[in-house]
Amino acid sequence: MKLEKYQIEEHNHAHRSTHQQRIDYVRSWVSNSDHIIEKLIEFQIAIPSWALGTGGTRFGRFAGAGEPRSLEEKIEDIGLLHSLNKSSGAVSLHIPWDIPKNPKAIKALAAQLDIKFDAVNSNTFQDQKGQQHSYKFGSLQHVDKTTRDQAIEHNLEVIHYGKELGSSSITVWLSDGSSFPGQLNFRKAFENTLDGLQKIYGALPDDWKMFVEYKAFEPNFYSMTVGDWGQSLLYASKLGPKAYTLVDLGHHLPNANIEQIVSLLLMEGKLGGFHFNDSKYGDDDLTVGSINPYQLFLIFNELVEGMDARHMNHATGLGWMIDASHNVKDPLEDLLQSVEAIMIAYAQALLIDQKALEYARQKNDVALAQEILQVAYRTDVRPLVAEARLRSGAALQPLELFRTLKVREHLIKERGTQTVATGL
Amino acid sequence: MKLEKYQIEEHNHAHRSTHQQRIDYVRSWVSNSDHIIEKLIEFQIAIPSWALGTGGTRFGRFAGAGEPRSLEEKIEDIGLLHSLNKSSGAVSLHIPWDIPKNPKAIKALAAQLDIKFDAVNSNTFQDQKGQQHSYKFGSLQHVDKTTRDQAIEHNLEVIHYGKELGSSSITVWLSDGSSFPGQLNFRKAFENTLDGLQKIYGALPDDWKMFVEYKAFEPNFYSMTVGDWGQSLLYASKLGPKAYTLVDLGHHLPNANIEQIVSLLLMEGKLGGFHFNDSKYGDDDLTVGSINPYQLFLIFNELVEGMDARHMNHATGLGWMIDASHNVKDPLEDLLQSVEAIMIAYAQALLIDQKALEYARQKNDVALAQEILQVAYRTDVRPLVAEARLRSGAALQPLELFRTLKVREHLIKERGTQTVATGL
Amino acid sequence: MKLEKYQIEEHNHAHRSTHQQRIDYVRSWVSNSDHIIEKLIEFQIAIPSWALGTGGTRFGRFAGAGEPRSLEEKIEDIGLLHSLNKSSGAVSLHIPWDIPKNPKAIKALAAQLDIKFDAVNSNTFQDQKGQQHSYKFGSLQHVDKTTRDQAIEHNLEVIHYGKELGSSSITVWLSDGSSFPGQLNFRKAFENTLDGLQKIYGALPDDWKMFVEYKAFEPNFYSMTVGDWGQSLLYASKLGPKAYTLVDLGHHLPNANIEQIVSLLLMEGKLGGFHFNDSKYGDDDLTVGSINPYQLFLIFNELVEGMDARHMNHATGLGWMIDASHNVKDPLEDLLQSVEAIMIAYAQALLIDQKALEYARQKNDVALAQEILQVAYRTDVRPLVAEARLRSGAALQPLELFRTLKVREHLIKERGTQTVATGL
Amino acid sequence: MKLEKYQIEEHNHAHRSTHQQRIDYVRSWVSNSDHIIEKLIEFQIAIPSWALGTGGTRFGRFAGAGEPRSLEEKIEDIGLLHSLNKSSGAVSLHIPWDIPKNPKAIKALAAQLDIKFDAVNSNTFQDQKGQQHSYKFGSLQHVDKTTRDQAIEHNLEVIHYGKELGSSSITVWLSDGSSFPGQLNFRKAFENTLDGLQKIYGALPDDWKMFVEYKAFEPNFYSMTVGDWGQSLLYASKLGPKAYTLVDLGHHLPNANIEQIVSLLLMEGKLGGFHFNDSKYGDDDLTVGSINPYQLFLIFNELVEGMDARHMNHATGLGWMIDASHNVKDPLEDLLQSVEAIMIAYAQALLIDQKALEYARQKNDVALAQEILQVAYRTDVRPLVAEARLRSGAALQPLELFRTLKVREHLIKERGTQTVATGL
């Protein structure tokens, strides 16, 4: 299924006057609204290929219907999202779930839908059919060199596929770790992992980045070999200038101050990118902004301030990606809600009067500093986000249009109800 | 495979003199050692049928080999454990994974292996093939009466199977809850759930107990409809005298004081039983005592003191069950380690000088109270546990014998390497 | 210092036209805006007497200046707040810090400032000069009857003072618990505490309520004798119809779902009131809404829905109180920010389309349910809150006026810089 | 008060035969018992001067009696501890609480009692009388250079005192951070702090070490400027070879894997030392080993393995110090219990068969690896620890002797009941 331009236009026409009133109101209060709208238009969030199907937990999976059955259909799904919001113009592929059989055709399809190829992802947390060595006890950390080599080889293969498609970064998330005290020599696990990462790093094309993702726990329940930002930074520093830390919002211990981590990684020039989602307990992989939107805003505050301080381009300076699992919602609807939440947080952060904030800090005026943040946060920026969509040819109300056009029903008709997309 | 008596005896004979030295030493220091040994002999821990196969996480499952392919083989596995330690003389079945096709034959097999039928478990957290209504949005909490009725019906069926086998309790664990703010009206979810539980309760035979298990999170990641001991107690109190709270050690928020919960539930006469395991982050389902054995000891301190205060029989007063997931260990070895850890904690708790402890408390002598607990905890009680096994015809060193006899290798020969036991 | 009516009027006059534009805009989108404004006008939040001075931590206290030196000056401070926002028309006193020497005069002063007397608070977590028995090892839980009796007696005295002033509820927060395993018999501690509470309950005037506050940890670091909502509800249920649970937002284990607790306590008719604040790690006592305003909104969603379902008056059905500690902000500014955050969350909750939400729930339309909540939450309701203030004679921008009028500077002139208010 | 040699000898004589039986038994099972005993004899744990008085919480402080009133009396208290266990032969001083008026006399007194001077501690988390600039908004992070300079100056002064007494390390714990979002620019706070640390580092004598202590939260409740091991390592790496990370067991987020942190810091050559204590919720500062002794054992496992791998001397390679707060116990008794718990954990770790463990790891034999750890942990090593004391002239049962000799009563007689030691 593909959305036609006229469908967007009809929808926007119907909402035009209401929207106009709203955006006029916001513009009358916000001095830099055009600047913000331009920034919003540029900002693109990659959709991970595995988030297009219904996810599950270890207790079960309640499949959806009309889910993509192939890489082509996954890209078509992202095309649908992108035509609705013009903010989802990239895909993050997962190997081996998404091995392109015909890279040229895939590239052409993506180009046609205005979809870029963001970071490719390797998978050494599952065993694949016919795989010689098992990752039951880890991959790059493994005590056996043959298993480590196999994992390295797989990553090289992922880079190969990425190059074919035009990607320029690889995300390495390792589930390596241990579930019991005694299982692992932490130091040797670190050293093995570093050695493997160095070999993968060595194979990186010059213009590529490597993102080293960390996670506090799960699927290992005692230790993780890339367990926190400190460890990830240690790897990235030892690897070299093309290696960076990737922050997944759900990969922390309870109560962690993620925004401070973001600020310090930026300071070190070692922040590579983001996996957006939300969570209450662990790596819950919920819709972005559904649990703690203020935290998301605070993170964007650090991003805006920190990237500006380093003269980084907001849109291209870091890798922006959603990583969520849609267990009880329609995956496409969930992704629309996630993108909306990100754009809102970004817009609010752009609203912050950074000069005034700096002044308040210089005066140790804590109440005023809070006030400045909250004035931005409490502002209803939805009209700005909608205006950015309007200007880039997307829908004023993407979720509403998705439902009005009965997109899922069409996809079910095309693909059937028994589809199960690859992924978790 | 079945262990022969002579195999145990040969093993014990080989370890006899060493053991004798150890137990003599302990007996010379511990005045009530015979009392403790008797208590240990009586104490039986039920093995859940789903813990006999390799578990997994949502990220993957690394299957083991030689796992039980049927209910019969599961009971045989527990028979093996029980012949090794004589402390695992019960099974906790899970419906529909373990529907007995021929109850009489199953009962005969179990009797022959000295295995009793502990609590039966219902499953409304997964959809079964051919099931009319999905539990995607809950079971007893569901907004649709037809789905609720189906879940009630399933529980009645579980009671039916339990009666056939001679069980006398049902554990109801509901994964019901919500993953997003707004998804659920908490009050109505509670009321629906209570209504369903009442209907199940109404079908309980007179001598049965119903265990209402609580869990803080997972698989729902925003709220759980039986989320903590307070909620479980509320249900159990409204249900009536046959309803009790079941405590699973991994089902709490970080830092929860589980031993206090145990004490208060005993005080209220509403503690029904236990799911033993250990964890560091969430419901990690690790081997009992592998992460925080002192906490396990403190829980047993409350159990011993609290059950004695209510004149409850330690062995039969509560339901004792392991609930773990063996992702990186041989399931049978893991269970042997779990049972050992439980027996050690229980023995240590029996060593506590409760009178002296009470005296210290009366004096607010906190240092002394700690000293009394730690004197018991620091004592090496393994000889007492081994002696209990010796006296009941089990092996002095169960895990060692399991390995010496190459039990798993035999099971693989019998069952093959491609087996996958039902369970998580 | 007292604010004069003309000062408010001048301020409002200066902001009038801007405000008019904003409120007109909101009113054009929000159909029930007058209903919301009325509700906001009625809603009053009690200020605790101990929050008017600078707080501290165990590591130190950095005093402010111009803090109230007497009960009279505390009430004057609340009078200042109330004249600024007309939402702080009550005080919650703490005995013995606020023993009224001349109750009549105090009552007259409060009446003049339109301040009511909300719940009185007892203190058995500190030893007072000349006190016979120490609370080092607890108060109502204490192993010695004489200490328990002393604590009971103190609570009766607090009720006495409360009656004199026109209060009609007492908040009992017990720091009782233990810091080490073994220190306490949990059951006996519970029973002693229950016995003490019963005696205090017995002395309650007919129209009084008793609020039993719970707390997960601190100042005791192993167990708390009223440690969670389950325990508090157990006490309150055993005590009788005048006993209720009080929820302090910072008194939970990490990741607790407070909104669900609120809903269930309302269901049971046992929610008594609130201590508002915010926190990231523990009982951090930060400004309301400064860390997780969405959680506050979700709590108000439960309050509005649950109170309406029980036909409770929002303003008077529960006790509303701030409990915070102002370590790095001016206490009065902090309180203005806290009240504002509460009013905003309440207004957003009143905006929720409860019928549509119920419909979405009936359809298990999780995405829609989230959308409905977030439409309300993302709306800028500050004009509604300001309009409520305008109509009740308060300032459109209380914090701004506080600063423009240099209130703190005046207070310092009156009271000096070396003042230290009683409290934590 | 001073213990006489004969008092120790009488005590040991009375316990001699019992001890002999126990140590003989252990020696018959433990092959390297003499090696372990020697290691235990060498191992010394510094006592912080502030732990000799009763601590408190922000809610109150329940003073003890007979507490040291001067630096001399503090050193005498440590002398008492050291004569009882011969494992407490060092003191860690805190400036300004322990400024030595007569350094020579203090050194002589310490030498006489066989007490060394371990790390000196600076204090920029409180304001001292007469101090020009307040630390209310931080010290080294402060936006004002004058305040930062004052904090640097104070640290230089601390080094000065340390040199006078013969110390060779300084522990810098900064309470710097923020309590509210917006209050701080994290990057600038880091840079200011780094700049200050560099200036202090520049003044370090050649043979000194600087310990950079981290803490997750408290007294700041939103962010800490040295908040985790990653940040501490970043500072230490930028500072140079004399700068190290100091690990305080209570300074982590919930569920943190401290043993892994220890292993990685050792790997990096950047672990400097320890603050021992135990906790359940936060920085509870409870007696070492009172909450989770298995974790302590696991940490010592990493220390033994990791220090051996780097050929570090166990006793002198790192700084070993207790940091606890004794709110409900006699401080000296508490310290005796803490030292005992440390020695037990160290002895158990020395018992681990590292070769067998490494073999199990090479085989991915997780059950065996756990078994190897637990065999060591479950061994009753108290006789080894007692034997080490016996050989070094200390008491077999220090706590018992402390009580038998009525040490506290004597101290009260000497010092009175109204003493309040400096500290928290």
Short mmCIF file of C-alpha atoms in Angstrom, two decimals, chain B residues 18 21-22 25 29 254-257 259 280-281 287 289-295 328-329 333 337 340-341 344 365-368 370-371 374-375 377-380 382-383 399 403, chain D residues 18 21-22 25 29 254-257 259 280-281 287 289-295 328-329 333 337 340-341 344 365-368 370-371 374-375 377-380 382-383 399 403:
data_model
loop_
_atom_site.label_atom_id
_atom_site.label_comp_id
_atom_site.label_asym_id
_atom_site.label_seq_id
_atom_site.Cartn_x
_atom_site.Cartn_y
_atom_site.Cartn_z
CA THR B 18 34.86 -37.80 55.43
CA GLN B 21 34.27 -36.40 60.59
CA ARG B 22 32.32 -33.39 59.44
CA TYR B 25 32.38 -31.88 64.35
CA TRP B 29 28.99 -27.69 68.52
CA PRO B 254 14.14 -3.13 43.84
CA ASN B 255 15.24 -3.24 47.49
CA ALA B 256 11.96 -4.64 48.84
CA ASN B 257 12.19 -6.19 52.30
CA GLU B 259 11.28 -11.03 54.96
CA LYS B 280 19.51 -9.22 40.93
CA TYR B 281 17.34 -6.99 38.73
CA THR B 287 19.22 -20.48 41.01
CA GLY B 289 20.78 -18.62 46.77
CA SER B 290 23.04 -17.70 43.88
CA ILE B 291 22.79 -13.93 44.34
CA ASN B 292 21.83 -13.13 47.92
CA PRO B 293 21.86 -16.16 50.23
CA TYR B 294 21.69 -14.02 53.36
CA GLN B 295 18.30 -12.71 52.31
CA VAL B 328 22.77 -21.41 30.99
CA LYS B 329 22.91 -24.42 33.28
CA GLU B 333 21.95 -29.53 38.13
CA GLN B 337 21.82 -26.45 43.59
CA GLU B 340 20.70 -27.42 48.46
CA ALA B 341 20.60 -23.66 48.96
CA ILE B 344 21.14 -24.75 53.95
CA ASP B 365 20.81 -4.72 71.80
CA VAL B 366 21.08 -4.41 68.04
CA ALA B 367 24.70 -5.54 67.83
CA LEU B 368 23.90 -8.67 69.79
CA GLN B 370 22.95 -9.22 64.55
CA GLU B 371 25.61 -11.38 66.21
CA GLN B 374 25.33 -14.23 62.01
CA VAL B 375 26.58 -16.93 64.35
CA TYR B 377 24.54 -18.00 59.29
CA ARG B 378 28.31 -18.36 59.43
CA THR B 379 28.09 -21.91 60.69
CA ASP B 380 28.86 -24.49 58.04
CA ARG B 382 26.37 -28.56 54.99
CA PRO B 383 27.16 -31.66 57.07
CA LEU B 399 25.50 -32.93 42.28
CA ARG B 403 27.92 -35.98 37.26
CA THR D 18 37.72 -24.45 72.09
CA GLN D 21 39.53 -27.71 68.23
CA ARG D 22 38.03 -25.38 65.68
CA TYR D 25 39.27 -28.89 62.17
CA TRP D 29 40.25 -29.35 55.45
CA PRO D 254 19.97 0.05 42.93
CA ASN D 255 21.17 -3.36 41.69
CA ALA D 256 24.59 -2.16 40.50
CA ASN D 257 27.17 -4.91 40.01
CA GLU D 259 32.24 -6.48 41.78
CA LYS D 280 19.80 -1.83 51.34
CA TYR D 281 18.43 1.36 49.81
CA THR D 287 27.73 -2.30 59.37
CA GLY D 289 28.31 -7.47 55.85
CA SER D 290 25.07 -6.85 57.70
CA ILE D 291 22.84 -6.81 54.62
CA ASN D 292 24.52 -8.70 51.79
CA PRO D 293 27.67 -10.57 52.86
CA TYR D 294 27.76 -12.61 49.65
CA GLN D 295 28.26 -9.45 47.64
CA VAL D 328 21.67 2.47 66.72
CA LYS D 329 24.75 0.56 67.83
CA GLU D 333 31.05 -2.57 68.66
CA GLN D 337 31.61 -6.29 63.62
CA GLU D 340 35.20 -9.11 61.37
CA ALA D 341 32.91 -9.20 58.33
CA ILE D 344 35.71 -13.25 56.89
CA ASP D 365 30.59 -24.89 33.27
CA VAL D 366 28.46 -22.33 35.06
CA ALA D 367 27.12 -24.72 37.68
CA LEU D 368 30.64 -25.76 38.61
CA GLN D 370 29.07 -21.36 41.17
CA GLU D 371 29.87 -24.47 43.17
CA GLN D 374 29.99 -21.40 47.21
CA VAL D 375 32.25 -24.10 48.59
CA TYR D 377 31.72 -19.08 50.93
CA ARG D 378 29.96 -21.80 52.90
CA THR D 379 33.10 -22.74 54.75
CA ASP D 380 33.19 -21.48 58.30
CA ARG D 382 35.90 -17.77 61.61
CA PRO D 383 38.57 -19.99 63.19
CA LEU D 399 33.39 -8.19 70.72
CA ARG D 403 31.75 -6.39 76.61
#
